[in-house]
PDB file of C-alpha atoms in Angstrom:
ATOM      1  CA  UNK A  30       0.000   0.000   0.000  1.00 47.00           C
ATOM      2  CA  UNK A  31       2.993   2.170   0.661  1.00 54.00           C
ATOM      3  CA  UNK A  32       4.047   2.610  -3.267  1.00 56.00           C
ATOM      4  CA  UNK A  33      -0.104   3.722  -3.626  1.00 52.00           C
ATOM      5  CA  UNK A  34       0.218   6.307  -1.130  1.00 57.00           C
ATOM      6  CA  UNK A  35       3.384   7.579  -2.494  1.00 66.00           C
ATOM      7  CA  UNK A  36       2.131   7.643  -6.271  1.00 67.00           C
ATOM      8  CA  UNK A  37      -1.244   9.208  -5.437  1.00 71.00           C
ATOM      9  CA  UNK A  38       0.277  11.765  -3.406  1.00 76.00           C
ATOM     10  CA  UNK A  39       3.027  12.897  -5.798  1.00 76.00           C
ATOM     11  CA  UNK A  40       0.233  13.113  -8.210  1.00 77.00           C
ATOM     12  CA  UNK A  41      -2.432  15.134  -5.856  1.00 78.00           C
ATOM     13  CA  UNK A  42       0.391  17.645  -4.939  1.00 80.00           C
ATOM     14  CA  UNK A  43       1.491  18.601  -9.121  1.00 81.00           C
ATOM     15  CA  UNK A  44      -2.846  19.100  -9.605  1.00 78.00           C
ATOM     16  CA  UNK A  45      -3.091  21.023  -6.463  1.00 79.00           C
ATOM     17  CA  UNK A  46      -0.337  23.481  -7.202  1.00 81.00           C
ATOM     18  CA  UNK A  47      -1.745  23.649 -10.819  1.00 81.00           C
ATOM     19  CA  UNK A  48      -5.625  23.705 -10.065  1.00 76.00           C
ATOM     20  CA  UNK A  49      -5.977  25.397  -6.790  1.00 76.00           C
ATOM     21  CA  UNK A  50      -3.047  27.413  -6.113  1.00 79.00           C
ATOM     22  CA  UNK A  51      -2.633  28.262 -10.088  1.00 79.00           C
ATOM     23  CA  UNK A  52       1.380  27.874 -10.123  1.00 78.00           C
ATOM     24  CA  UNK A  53       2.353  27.591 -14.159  1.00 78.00           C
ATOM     25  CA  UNK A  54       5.952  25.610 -12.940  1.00 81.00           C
ATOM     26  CA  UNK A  55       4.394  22.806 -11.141  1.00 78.00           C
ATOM     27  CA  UNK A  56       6.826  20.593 -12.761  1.00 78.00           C
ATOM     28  CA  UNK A  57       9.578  22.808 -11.754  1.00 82.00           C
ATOM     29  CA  UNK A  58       8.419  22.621  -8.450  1.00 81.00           C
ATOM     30  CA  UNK A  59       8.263  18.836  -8.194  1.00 80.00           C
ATOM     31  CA  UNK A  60      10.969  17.911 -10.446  1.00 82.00           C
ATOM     32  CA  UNK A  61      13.357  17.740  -7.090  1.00 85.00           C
ATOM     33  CA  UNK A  62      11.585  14.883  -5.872  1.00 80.00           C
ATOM     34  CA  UNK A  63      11.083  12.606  -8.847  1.00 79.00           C
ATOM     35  CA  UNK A  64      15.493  13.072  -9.650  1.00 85.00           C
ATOM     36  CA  UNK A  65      15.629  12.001  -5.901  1.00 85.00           C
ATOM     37  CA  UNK A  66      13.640   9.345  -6.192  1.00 80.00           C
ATOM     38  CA  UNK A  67      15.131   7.989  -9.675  1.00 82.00           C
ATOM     39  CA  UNK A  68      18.714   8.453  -7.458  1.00 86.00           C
ATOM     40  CA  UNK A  69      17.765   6.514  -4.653  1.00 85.00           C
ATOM     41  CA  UNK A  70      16.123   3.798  -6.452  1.00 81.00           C
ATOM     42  CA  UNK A  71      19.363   3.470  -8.402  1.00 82.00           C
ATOM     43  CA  UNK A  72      21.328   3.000  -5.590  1.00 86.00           C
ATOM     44  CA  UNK A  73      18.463   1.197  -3.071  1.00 80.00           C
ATOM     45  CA  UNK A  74      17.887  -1.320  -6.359  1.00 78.00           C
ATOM     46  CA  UNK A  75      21.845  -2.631  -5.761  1.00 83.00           C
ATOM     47  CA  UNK A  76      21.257  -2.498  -1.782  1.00 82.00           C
ATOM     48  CA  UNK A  77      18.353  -5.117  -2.628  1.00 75.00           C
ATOM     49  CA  UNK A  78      20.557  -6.978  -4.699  1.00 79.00           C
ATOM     50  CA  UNK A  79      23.662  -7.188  -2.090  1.00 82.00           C
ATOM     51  CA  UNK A  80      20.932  -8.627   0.756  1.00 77.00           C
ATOM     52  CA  UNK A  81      18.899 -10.294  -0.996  1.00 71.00           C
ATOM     53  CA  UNK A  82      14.925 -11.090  -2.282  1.00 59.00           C
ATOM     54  CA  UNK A  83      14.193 -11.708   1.561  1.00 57.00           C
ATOM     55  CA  UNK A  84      14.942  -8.295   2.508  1.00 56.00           C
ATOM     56  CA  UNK A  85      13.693  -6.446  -0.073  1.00 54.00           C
ATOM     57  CA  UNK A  86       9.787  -4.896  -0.337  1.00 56.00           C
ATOM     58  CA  UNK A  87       8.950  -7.174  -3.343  1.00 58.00           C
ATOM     59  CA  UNK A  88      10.657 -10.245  -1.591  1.00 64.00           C
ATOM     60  CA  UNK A  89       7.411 -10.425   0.092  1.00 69.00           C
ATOM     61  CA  UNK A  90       5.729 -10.701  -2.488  1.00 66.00           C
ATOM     62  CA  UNK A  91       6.996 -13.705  -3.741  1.00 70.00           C
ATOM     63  CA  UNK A  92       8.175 -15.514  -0.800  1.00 75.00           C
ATOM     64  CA  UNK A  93       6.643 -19.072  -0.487  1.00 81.00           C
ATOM     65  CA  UNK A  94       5.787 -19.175  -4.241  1.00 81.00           C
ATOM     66  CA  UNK A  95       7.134 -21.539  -6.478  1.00 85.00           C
ATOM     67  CA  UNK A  96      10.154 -20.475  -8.494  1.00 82.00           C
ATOM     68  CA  UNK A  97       8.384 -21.001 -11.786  1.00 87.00           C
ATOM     69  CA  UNK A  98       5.591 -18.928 -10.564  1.00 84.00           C
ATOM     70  CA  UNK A  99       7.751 -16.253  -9.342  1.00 81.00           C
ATOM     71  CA  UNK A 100       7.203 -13.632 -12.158  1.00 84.00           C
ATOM     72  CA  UNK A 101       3.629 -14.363 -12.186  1.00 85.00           C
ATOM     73  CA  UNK A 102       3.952 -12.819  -7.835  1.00 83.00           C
ATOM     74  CA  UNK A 103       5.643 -10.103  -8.645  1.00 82.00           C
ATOM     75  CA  UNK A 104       3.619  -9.003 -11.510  1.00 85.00           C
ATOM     76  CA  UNK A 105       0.549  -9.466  -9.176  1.00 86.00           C
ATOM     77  CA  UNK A 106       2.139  -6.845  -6.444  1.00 81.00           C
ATOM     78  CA  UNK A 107       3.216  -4.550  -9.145  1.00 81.00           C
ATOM     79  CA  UNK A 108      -0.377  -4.649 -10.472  1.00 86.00           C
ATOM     80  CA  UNK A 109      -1.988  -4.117  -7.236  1.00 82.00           C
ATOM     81  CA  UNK A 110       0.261  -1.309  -6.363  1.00 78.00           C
ATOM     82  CA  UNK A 111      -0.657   0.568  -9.899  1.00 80.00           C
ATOM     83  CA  UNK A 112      -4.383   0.092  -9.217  1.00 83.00           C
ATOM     84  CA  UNK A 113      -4.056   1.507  -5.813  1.00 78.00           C
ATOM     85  CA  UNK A 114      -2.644   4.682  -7.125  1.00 77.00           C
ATOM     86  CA  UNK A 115      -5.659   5.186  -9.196  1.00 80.00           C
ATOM     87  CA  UNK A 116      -8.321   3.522  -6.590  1.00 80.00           C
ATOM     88  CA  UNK A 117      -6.781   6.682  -4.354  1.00 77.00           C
ATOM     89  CA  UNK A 118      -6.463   9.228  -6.690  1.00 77.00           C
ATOM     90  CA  UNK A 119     -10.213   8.699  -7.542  1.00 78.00           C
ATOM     91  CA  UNK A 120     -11.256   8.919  -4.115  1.00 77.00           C
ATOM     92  CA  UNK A 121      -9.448  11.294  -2.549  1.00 76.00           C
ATOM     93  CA  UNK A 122      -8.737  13.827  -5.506  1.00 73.00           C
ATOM     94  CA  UNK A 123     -12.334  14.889  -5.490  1.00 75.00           C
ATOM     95  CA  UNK A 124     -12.666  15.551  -1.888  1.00 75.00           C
ATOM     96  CA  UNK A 125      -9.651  17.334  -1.551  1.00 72.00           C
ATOM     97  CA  UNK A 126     -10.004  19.893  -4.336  1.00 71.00           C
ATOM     98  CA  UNK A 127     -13.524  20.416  -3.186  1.00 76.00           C
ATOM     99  CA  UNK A 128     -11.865  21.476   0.257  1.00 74.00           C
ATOM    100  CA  UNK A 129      -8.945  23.251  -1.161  1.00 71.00           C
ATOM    101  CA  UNK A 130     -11.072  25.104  -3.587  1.00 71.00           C
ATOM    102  CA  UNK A 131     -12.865  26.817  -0.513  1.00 74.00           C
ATOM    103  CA  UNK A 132     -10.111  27.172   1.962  1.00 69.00           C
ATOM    104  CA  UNK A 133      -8.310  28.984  -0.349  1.00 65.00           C
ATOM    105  CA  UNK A 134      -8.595  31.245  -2.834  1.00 67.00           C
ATOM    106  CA  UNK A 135      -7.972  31.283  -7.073  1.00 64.00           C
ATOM    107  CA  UNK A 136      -5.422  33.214  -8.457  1.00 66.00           C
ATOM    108  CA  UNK A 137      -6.538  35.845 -11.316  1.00 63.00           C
TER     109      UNK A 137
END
């Protein structure tokens, strides 16, 4: 549920700057955080690798599955994390705009 939370979120924050707060350089604004996480997932990736499957957050995933089935576990998680992203985004991203909208006000 973690990777959900973090891909709805990144994705609520770029619309909120854009939508409610009207800031043209939304991108510019969250570009920081997308090179940090394509850095650390560089470096965490070959952390994973050195430790091993068990240790890792997909190693869960696919623990106690057969070896020939392992691809078909991991593509399972990877699915279910995608679909959480949008299952949030949908339910959330209309409630929060509706609140940010009248907290604060729209830029001319």
């Amino acid at each position: 549920m973690a990777p959900a939370l973090g891909g709805a979120a990144y994705l609520l924050v770029t619309l909120y700057l854009q939508e409610v707060l009207g800031t043209g350089r939304a991108g510019q604004v969250v570009a920081p955080v997308g090179l940090l996480t394509l850095a650390l997932g560089a470096v965490l990736g070959q952390v994973a690798v050195r430790l091993g499957p068990r240790t890792a957050v997909g190693g869960a995933a696919t623990s106690g599955v057969a070896g020939h089935e392992q691809g078909l576990a991991g593509g399972v998680r990877q699915t279910s994390s995608q679909l959480g992203v949008a299952v949030l985004v949908v339910a959330m991203g209309g409630a929060v705009f509706a609140m940010a909208r009248s907290a604060v006000p729209r830029r001319p």
